[in-house]
Coordinates of C-alpha atoms (C1' of nucleotides) in Angstrom, one line a residue:
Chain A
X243 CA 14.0 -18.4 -15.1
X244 CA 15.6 -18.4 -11.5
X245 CA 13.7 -18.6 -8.5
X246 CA 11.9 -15.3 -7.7
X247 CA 12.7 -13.5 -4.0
X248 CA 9.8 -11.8 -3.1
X249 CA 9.4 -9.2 -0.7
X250 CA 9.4 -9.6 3.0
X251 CA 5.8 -10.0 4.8
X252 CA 4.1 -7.1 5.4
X253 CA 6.0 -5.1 3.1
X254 CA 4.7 -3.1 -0.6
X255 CA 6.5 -1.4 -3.4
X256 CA 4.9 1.5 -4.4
X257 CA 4.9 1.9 -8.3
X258 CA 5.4 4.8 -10.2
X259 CA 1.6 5.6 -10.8
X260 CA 0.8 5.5 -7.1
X261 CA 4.1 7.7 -6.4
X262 CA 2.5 10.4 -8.0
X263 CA 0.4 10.8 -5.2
X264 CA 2.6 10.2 -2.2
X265 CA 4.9 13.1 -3.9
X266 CA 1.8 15.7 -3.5
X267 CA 0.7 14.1 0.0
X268 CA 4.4 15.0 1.6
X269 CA 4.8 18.4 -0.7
X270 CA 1.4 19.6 1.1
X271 CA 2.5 18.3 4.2
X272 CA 5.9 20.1 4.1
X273 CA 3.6 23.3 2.8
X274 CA 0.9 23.4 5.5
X275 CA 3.7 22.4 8.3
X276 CA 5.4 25.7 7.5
X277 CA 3.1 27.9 7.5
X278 CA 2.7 27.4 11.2
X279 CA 6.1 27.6 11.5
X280 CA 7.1 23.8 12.1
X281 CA 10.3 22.8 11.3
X282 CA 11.1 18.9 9.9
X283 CA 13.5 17.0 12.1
X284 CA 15.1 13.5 10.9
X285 CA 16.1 10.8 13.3
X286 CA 17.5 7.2 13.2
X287 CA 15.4 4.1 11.8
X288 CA 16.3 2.8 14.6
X289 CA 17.1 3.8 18.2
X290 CA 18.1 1.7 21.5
X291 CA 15.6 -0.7 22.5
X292 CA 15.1 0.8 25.8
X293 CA 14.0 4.0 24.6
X294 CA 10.7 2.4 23.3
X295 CA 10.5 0.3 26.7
X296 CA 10.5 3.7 28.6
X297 CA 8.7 5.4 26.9
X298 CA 6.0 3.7 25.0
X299 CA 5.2 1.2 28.0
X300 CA 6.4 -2.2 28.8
X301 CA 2.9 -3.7 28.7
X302 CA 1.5 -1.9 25.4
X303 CA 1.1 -4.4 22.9
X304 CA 3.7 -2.6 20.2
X305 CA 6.5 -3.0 23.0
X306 CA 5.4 -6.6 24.4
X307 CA 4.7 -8.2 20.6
X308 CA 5.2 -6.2 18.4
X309 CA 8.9 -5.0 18.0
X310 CA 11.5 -5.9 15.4
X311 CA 14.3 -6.1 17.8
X312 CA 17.8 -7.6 17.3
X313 CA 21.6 -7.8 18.7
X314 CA 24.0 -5.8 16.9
X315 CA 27.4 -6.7 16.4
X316 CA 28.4 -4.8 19.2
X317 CA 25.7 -7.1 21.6
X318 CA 23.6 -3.6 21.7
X319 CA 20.0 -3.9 21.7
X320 CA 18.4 -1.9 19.3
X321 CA 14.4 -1.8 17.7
X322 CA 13.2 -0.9 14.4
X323 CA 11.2 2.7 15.2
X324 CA 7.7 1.2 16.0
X325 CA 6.3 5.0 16.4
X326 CA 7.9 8.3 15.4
X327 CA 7.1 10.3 19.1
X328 CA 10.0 8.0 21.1
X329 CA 12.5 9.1 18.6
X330 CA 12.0 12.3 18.5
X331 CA 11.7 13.3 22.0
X332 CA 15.5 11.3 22.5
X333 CA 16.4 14.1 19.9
X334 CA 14.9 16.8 21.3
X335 CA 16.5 15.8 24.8
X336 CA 20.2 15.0 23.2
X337 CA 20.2 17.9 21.5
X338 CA 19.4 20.6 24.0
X339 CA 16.0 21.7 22.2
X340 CA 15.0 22.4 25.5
X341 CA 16.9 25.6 25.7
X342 CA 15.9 27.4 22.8
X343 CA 13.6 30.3 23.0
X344 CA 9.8 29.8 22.8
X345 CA 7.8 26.3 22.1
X346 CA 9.4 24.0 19.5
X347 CA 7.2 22.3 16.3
X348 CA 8.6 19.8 14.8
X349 CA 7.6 17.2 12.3
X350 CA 8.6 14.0 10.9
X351 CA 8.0 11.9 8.1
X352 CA 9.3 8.4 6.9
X353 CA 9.0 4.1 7.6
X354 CA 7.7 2.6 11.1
X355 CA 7.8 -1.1 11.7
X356 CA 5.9 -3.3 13.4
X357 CA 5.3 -7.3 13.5
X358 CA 1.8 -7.5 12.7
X359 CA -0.6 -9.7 10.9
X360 CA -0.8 -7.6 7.7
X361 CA -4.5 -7.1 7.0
X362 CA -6.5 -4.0 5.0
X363 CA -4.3 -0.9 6.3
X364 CA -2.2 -2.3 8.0
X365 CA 1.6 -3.3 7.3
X366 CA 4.4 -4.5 8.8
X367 CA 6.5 -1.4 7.4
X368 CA 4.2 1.4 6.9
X369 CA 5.1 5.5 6.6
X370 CA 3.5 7.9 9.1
X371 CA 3.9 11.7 8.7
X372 CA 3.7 13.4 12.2
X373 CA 4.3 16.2 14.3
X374 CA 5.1 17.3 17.8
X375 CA 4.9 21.0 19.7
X376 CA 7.5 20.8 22.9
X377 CA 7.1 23.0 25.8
X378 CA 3.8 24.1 26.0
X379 CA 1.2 23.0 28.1
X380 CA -1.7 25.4 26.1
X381 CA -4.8 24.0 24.7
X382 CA -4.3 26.4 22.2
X383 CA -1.4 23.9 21.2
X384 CA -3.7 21.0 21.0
X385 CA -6.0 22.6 18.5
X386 CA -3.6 23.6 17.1
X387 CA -1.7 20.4 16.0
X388 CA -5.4 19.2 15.7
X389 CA -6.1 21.7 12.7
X390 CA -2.4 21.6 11.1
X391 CA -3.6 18.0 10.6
X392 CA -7.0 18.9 9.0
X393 CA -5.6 21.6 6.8
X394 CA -3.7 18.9 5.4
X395 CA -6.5 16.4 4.0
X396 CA -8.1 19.5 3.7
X397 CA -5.5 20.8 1.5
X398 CA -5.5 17.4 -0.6
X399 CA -9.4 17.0 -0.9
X400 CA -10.3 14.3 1.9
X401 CA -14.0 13.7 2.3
X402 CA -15.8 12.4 5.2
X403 CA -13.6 12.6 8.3
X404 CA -14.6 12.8 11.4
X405 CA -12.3 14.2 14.6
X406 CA -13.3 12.4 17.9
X407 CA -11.9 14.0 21.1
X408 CA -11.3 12.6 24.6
X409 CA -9.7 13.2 27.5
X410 CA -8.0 10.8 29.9
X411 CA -6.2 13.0 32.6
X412 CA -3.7 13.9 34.2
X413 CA -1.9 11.5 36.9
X414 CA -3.7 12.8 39.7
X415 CA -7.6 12.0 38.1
X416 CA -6.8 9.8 36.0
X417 CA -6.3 7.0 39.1
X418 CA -9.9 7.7 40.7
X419 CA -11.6 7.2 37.3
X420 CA -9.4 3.9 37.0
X421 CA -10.6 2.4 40.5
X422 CA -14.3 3.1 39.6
X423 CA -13.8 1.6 36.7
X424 CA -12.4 -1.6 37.9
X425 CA -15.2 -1.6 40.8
X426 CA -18.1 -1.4 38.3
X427 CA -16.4 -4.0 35.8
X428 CA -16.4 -6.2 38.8
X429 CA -19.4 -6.4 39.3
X430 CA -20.8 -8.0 36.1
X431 CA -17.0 -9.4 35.0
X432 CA -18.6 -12.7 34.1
X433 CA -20.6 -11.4 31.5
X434 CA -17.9 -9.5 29.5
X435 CA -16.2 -11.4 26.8
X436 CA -12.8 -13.2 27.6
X437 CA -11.0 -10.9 25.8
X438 CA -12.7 -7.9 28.1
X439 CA -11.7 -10.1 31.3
X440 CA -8.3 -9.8 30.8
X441 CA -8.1 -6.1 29.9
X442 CA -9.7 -5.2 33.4
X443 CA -6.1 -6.7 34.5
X444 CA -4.0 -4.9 31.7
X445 CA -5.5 -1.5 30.6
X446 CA -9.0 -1.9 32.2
X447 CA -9.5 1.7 29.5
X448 CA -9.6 -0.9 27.1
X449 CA -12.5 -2.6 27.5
X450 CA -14.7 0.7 26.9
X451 CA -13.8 0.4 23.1
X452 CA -14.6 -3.5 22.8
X453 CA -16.5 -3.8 19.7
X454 CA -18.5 -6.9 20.9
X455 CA -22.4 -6.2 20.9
X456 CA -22.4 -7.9 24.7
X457 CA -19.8 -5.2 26.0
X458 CA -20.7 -2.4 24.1
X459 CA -24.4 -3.0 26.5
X460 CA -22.9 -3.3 29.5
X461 CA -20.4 -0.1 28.8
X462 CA -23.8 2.2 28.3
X463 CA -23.6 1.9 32.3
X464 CA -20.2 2.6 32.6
X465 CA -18.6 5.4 34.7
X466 CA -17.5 8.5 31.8
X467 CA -13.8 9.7 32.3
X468 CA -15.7 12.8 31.4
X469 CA -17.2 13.0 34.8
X470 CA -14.1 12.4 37.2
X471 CA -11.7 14.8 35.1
X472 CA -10.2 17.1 38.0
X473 CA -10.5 20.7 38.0
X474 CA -7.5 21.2 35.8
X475 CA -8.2 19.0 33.2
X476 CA -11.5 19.3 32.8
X477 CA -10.3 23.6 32.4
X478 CA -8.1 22.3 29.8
X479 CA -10.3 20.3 27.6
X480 CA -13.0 22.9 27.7
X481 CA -10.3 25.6 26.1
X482 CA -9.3 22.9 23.7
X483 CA -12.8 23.0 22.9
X484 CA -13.4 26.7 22.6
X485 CA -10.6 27.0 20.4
X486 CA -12.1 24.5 18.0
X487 CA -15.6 25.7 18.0
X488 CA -13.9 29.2 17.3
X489 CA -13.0 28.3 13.7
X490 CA -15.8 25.9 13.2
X491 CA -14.1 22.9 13.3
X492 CA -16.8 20.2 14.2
X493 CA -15.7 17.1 16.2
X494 CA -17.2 14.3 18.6
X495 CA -16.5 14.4 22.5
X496 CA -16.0 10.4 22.6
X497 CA -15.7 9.5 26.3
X498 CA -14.8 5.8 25.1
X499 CA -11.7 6.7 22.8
X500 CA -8.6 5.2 24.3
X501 CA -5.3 4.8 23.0
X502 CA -2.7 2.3 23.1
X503 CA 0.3 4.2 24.3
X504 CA 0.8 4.4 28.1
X505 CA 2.5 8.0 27.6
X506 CA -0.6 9.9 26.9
X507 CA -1.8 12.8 29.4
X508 CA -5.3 15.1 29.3
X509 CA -5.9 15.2 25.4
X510 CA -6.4 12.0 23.0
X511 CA -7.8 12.0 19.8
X512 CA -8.3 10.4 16.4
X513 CA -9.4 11.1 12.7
X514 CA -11.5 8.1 11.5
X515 CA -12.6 7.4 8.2
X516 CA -15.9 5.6 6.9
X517 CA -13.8 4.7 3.9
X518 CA -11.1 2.7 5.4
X519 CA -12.1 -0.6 6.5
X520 CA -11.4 -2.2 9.9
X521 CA -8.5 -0.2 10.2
X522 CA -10.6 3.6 10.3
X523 CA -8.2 5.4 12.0
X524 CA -6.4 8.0 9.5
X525 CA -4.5 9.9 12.4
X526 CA -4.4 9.2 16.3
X527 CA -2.4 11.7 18.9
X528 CA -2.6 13.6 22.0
X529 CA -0.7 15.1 24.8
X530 CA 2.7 13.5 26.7
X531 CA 3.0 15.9 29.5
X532 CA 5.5 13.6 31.7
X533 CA 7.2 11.9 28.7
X534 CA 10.1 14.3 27.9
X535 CA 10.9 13.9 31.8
X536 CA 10.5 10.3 31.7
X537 CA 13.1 9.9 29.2
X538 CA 15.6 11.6 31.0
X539 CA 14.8 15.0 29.4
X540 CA 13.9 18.0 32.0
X541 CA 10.0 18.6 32.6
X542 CA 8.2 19.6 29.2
X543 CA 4.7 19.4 28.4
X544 CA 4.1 18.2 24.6
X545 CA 1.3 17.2 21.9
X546 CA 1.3 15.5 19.2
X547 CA 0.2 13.0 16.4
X548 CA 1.3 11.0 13.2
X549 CA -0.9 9.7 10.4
X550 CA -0.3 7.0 8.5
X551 CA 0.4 7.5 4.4
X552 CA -0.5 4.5 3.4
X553 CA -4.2 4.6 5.0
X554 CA -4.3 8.2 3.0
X555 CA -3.4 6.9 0.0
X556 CA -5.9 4.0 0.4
X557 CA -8.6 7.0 0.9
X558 CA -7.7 9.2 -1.9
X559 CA -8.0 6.2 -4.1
X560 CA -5.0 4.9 -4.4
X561 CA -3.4 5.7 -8.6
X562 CA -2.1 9.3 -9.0
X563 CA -1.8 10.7 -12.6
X564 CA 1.1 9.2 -15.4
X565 CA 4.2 11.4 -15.6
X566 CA 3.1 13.6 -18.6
X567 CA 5.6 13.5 -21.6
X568 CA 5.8 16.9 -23.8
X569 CA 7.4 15.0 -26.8
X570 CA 8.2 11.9 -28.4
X571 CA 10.9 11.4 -30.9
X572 CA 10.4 9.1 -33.8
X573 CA 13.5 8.5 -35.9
X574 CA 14.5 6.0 -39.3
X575 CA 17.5 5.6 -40.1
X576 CA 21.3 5.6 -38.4
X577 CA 22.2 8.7 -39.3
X578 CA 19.0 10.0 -38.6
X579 CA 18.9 8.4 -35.4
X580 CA 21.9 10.2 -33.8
X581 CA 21.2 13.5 -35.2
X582 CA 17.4 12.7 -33.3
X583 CA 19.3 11.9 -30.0
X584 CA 21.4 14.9 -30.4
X585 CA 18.0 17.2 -30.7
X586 CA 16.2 14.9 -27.8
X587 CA 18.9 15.6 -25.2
X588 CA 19.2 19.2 -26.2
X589 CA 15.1 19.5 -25.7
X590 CA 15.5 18.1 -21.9
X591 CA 17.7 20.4 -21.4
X592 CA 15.9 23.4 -22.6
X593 CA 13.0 22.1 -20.3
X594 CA 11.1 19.5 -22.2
X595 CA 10.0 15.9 -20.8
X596 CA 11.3 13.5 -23.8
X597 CA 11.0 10.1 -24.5
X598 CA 12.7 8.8 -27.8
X599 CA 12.3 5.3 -29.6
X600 CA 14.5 2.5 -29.2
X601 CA 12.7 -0.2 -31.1
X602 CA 14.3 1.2 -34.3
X603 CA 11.1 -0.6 -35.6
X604 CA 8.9 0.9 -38.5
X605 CA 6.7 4.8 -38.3
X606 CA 3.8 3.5 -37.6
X607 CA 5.1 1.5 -34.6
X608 CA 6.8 4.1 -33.0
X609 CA 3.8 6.8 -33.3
X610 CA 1.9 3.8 -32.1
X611 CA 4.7 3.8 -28.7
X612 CA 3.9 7.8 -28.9
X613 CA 0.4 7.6 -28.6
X614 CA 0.3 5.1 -25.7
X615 CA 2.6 7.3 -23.8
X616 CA 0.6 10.2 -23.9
X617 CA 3.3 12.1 -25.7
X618 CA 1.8 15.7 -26.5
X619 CA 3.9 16.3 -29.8
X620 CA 5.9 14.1 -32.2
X621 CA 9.1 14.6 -34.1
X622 CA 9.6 12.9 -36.9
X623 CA 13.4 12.6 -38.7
X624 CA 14.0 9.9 -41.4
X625 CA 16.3 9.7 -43.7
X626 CA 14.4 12.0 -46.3
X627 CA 14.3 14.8 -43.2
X628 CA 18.0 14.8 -42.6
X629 CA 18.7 15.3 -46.6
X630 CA 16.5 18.3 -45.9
X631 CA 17.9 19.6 -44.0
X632 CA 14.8 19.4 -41.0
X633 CA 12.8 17.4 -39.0
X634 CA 9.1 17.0 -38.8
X635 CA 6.6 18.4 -35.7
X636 CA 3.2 16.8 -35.2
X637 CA 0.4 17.7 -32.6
X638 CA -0.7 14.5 -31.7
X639 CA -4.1 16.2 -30.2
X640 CA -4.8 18.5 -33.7
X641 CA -3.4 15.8 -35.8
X642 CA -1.5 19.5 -37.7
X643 CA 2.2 18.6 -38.9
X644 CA 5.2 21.6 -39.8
X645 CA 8.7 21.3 -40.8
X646 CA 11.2 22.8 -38.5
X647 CA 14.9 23.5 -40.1
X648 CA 17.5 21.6 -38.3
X649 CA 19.5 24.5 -37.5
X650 CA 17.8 26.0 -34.3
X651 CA 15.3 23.1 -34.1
X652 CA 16.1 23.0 -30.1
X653 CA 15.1 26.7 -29.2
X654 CA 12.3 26.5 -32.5
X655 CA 10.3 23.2 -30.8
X656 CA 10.7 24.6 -27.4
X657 CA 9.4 27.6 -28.0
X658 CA 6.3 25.8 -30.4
X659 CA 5.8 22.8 -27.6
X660 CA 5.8 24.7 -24.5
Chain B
rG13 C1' -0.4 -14.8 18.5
rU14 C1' -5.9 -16.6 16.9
rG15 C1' -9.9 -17.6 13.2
rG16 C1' -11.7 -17.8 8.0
rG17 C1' -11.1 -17.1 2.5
rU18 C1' -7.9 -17.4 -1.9
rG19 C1' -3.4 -19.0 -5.0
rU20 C1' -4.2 -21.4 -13.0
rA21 C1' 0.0 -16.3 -18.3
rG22 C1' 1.6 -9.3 -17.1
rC23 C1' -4.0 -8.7 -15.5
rC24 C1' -9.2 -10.8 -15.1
rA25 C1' -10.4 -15.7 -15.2
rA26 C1' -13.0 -21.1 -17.1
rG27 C1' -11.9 -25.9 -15.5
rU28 C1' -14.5 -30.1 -9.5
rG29 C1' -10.0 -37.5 -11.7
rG30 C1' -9.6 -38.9 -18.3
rU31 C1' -7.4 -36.2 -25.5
rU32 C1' -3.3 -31.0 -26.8
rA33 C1' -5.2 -26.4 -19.6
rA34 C1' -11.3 -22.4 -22.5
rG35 C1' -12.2 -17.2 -23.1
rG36 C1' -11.3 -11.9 -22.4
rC37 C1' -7.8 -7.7 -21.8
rA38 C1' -2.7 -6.5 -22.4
rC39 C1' 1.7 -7.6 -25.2
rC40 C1' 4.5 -9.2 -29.8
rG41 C1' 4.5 -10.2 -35.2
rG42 C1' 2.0 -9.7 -39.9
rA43 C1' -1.8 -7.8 -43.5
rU44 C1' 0.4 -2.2 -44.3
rU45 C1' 8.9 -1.0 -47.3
rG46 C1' 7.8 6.5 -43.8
rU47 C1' 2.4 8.8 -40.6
rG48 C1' -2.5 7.3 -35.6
rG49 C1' -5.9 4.4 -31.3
rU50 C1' -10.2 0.8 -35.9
rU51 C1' -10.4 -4.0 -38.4
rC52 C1' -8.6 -9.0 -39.8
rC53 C1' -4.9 -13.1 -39.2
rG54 C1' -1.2 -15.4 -36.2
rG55 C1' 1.9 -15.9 -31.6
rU56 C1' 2.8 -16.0 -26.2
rA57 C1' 1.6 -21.5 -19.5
rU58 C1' 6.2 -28.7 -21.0
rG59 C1' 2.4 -25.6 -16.8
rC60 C1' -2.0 -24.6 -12.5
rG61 C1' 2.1 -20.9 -5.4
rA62 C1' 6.1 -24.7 -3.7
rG63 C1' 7.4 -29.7 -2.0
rG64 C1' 5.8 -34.6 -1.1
rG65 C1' 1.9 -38.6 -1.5
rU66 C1' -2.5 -41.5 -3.6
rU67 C1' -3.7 -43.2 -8.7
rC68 C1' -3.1 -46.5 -15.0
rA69 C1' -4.1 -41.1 -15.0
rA70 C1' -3.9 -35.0 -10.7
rA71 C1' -4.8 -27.9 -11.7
rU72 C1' -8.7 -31.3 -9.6
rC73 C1' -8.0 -36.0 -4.0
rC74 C1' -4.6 -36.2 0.7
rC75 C1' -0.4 -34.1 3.7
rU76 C1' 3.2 -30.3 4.5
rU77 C1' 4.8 -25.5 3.5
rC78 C1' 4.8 -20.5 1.6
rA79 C1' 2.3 -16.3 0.0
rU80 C1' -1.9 -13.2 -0.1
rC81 C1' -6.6 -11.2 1.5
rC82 C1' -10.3 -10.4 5.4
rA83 C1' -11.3 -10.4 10.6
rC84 C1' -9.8 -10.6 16.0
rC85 C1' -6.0 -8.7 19.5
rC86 C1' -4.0 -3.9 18.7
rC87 C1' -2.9 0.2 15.9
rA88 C1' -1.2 4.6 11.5

RNA sequence: GUGGGUGUAGCCAAGUGGUUAAGGCACCGGAUUGUGGUUCCGGUAUGCGAGGGUUCAAAUCCCUUCAUCCACCCCA
């Protein structure tokens, strides 16, 4: 044999039993998205490179590390989407979205790349399935996008979630609660891990989810974001709130959750998942009031978040159901062989799934192949069949066997299989 | 980018310097010339991720490299 290529680092086929499964996740996506009247929008694998240094944050560690980013032929700079939000707000910008009537939903589903150490959940090519609500600044917005997302695992029978809420202000608060952070980590800097130490100078929000024993002490003392919220924001998050409780959607305030992106305003949250390993985040978003301005767009407030597909997948267990097969065709025999693939093309297009032998080995090997594919009903043609005149149909489940006359066998076994 | 684990057939694996690399599942053939998953018999690795080295002798020891898994950073 020739050397084997194998696939690139980070990277997974998914086979036909585990397609199954990603076919209902994005068919109850596309469902649940429209009933709120969210439309899909589909943009370029890849965009300018700037777009992502804008907008995502020069210092984030999926801009500063974590890009695939090469020269075109045309010396362009260009990046591999790392995150479906940049994309689409370039999109809704270029395009003038801005000017149609009312608040704009859109959602988006397909491959994000970034160079990681692959590990449980996490790939270097991975598939998120997100949306976005443009021009509104509501918190009826945020729950909203919030509960489109649980109607989905909802819809496809996730267990065990849990939604964890946070806010992290606007410009104008956000500032006051950063300074009395850095003044308290100051304080006692020595006795935060190294790791810690060098957030304080990076994202010093950062260091409130550090999952060493040590740092999670010293944060009990910690200043809460909850606390120096301004009036506005603190108005907003207690509507977001309201709205939640009003359906009975349960959820944890977590003054600790932070996320990585610089663009985020006011609302941030996550659904995490006992089941998933390390990696428990299922779906992560919030608001981006100043990003749509940021990138050139004029000012629109916006929420939104993505989940990733293969982290559901991983939840829901992974294997889907085979592809079920209504009949298998067994025939001996040249003549009777043509005359079989005659009737098995016929059957698929009246409707029926059909699988036919092409061992042209013995019976008993071919209802053998029938059996092992599930089939739900056999036809039989030999030789002895064909001189007949008719071909044979077994249940494989009853184990009951009838002739069928050749002439009007297609409409007959459709009408006796389905 | 950092740390640790693992690579033997399609899959699960035994083997820790010495005949011909166990076993199980799966697959293929036969027993059984046209009717069922059982049973029985037989077959499938010039090869142990790849490359180099040590040795009379290497899956086994050494070096390099690749892949994979788990964790950190960070994130979906």
């Amino acid at each position: 044999m020739e050397k084997q290529v194998s696939l690139p680092r980070g990277t997974k086929d998914i086979l036909p039993d585990e397609v199954q499964l990603w076919q209902r996740i994005e068919a109850t996506a596309a469902v649940i998205f429209g009933r709120c009247h969210c439309s899909e929008i589909r943009t370029p694998i890849f965009e300018a490179t700037e777009l992502y240094a804008r907008g995502i944050g020069e210092a984030t560690d999926i801009v500063s590390k974590e890009m695939y980013t090469f020269i075109d032929r045309g010396e362009r700079s260009v990046t591999l989407r790392p995150e479906g939000t940049a994309g689409v707000v370039r999109a809704f910008i270029q395009n003038k979205m801005f000017a149609l009537p009312g608040p704009q939903k859109l959602w988006y589903s397909g491959p994000m790349f970034r160079y990681e150490r692959p590990q449980a959940g996490r790939q270097r090519q991975f598939n998120q399935i997100g949306m976005e609500i443009f021009g509104t600044s509501s918190p009826k917005a945020d729950a909203e996008a919030i509960l489109v997302s649980l109607d989905i695992f909802e819809a496809l029978g996730v267990q065990g979630l849990e939604v964890q809420i946070n806010s992290l202000g606007c410009p104008d608060c956000r500032g006051n609660y950063r300074k009395a952070l850095v003044a308290f980590f100051e304080n006692k800097k020595e006795e935060y891990c190294s790791d810690c130490q060098s957030r304080v100078e990076l994202n010093p929000l950062r260091v409130l989810d550090c999952k060493v024993p040590a740092c999670k002490a010293l944060n009990q003392d910690a200043p809460s974001i909850q606390e120096t919220l301004c009036e506005g924001c603190r108005e907003h998050q207690k509507e977001l709130l309201a709205f939640l409780d009003s359906v009975g959607t349960s959820y944890r305030l977590n003054p600790k959750l932070v996320r990585g992106l610089d663009y985020y305003t006011r609302t941030v949250f996550e659904v995490v998942s006992g089941s998933l390993g390390s990696q428990n985040t299922l779906c992560g978003g919030g608001r981006y009031d100043n990003l749509v301005e940021e990138c050139g767009g004029p000012p629109t407030p916006a929420v939104g978040w993505s989940f990733g597909v293969e982290r559901l997948v991983m939840i829901l267990g992974g294997k889907g159901n085979v592809l079920p097969l209504d009949l298998f065709v067994a025939s001996l025999g040249e003549a009777a062989e043509r005359k079989a693939f005659e009737l098995a093309h016929g059957l698929r297009k009246s409707g029926l799934s059909v699988e036919t032998d092409f061992s042209g080995g013995k019976l008993d090997k071919q209802i053998k192949q029938a059996i092992r594919l599930n089939a739900k009903f056999l036809l039989i043609l030999g030789e002895d069949e064909l001189a007949r005149g008719e071909c044979l149909l077994k249940n494989l489940s009853e184990r009951s066997q009838g002739a069928v006359p050749l002439e009007g066998a297609v409409e007959a076994i459709a009408g006796l299989v389905k």
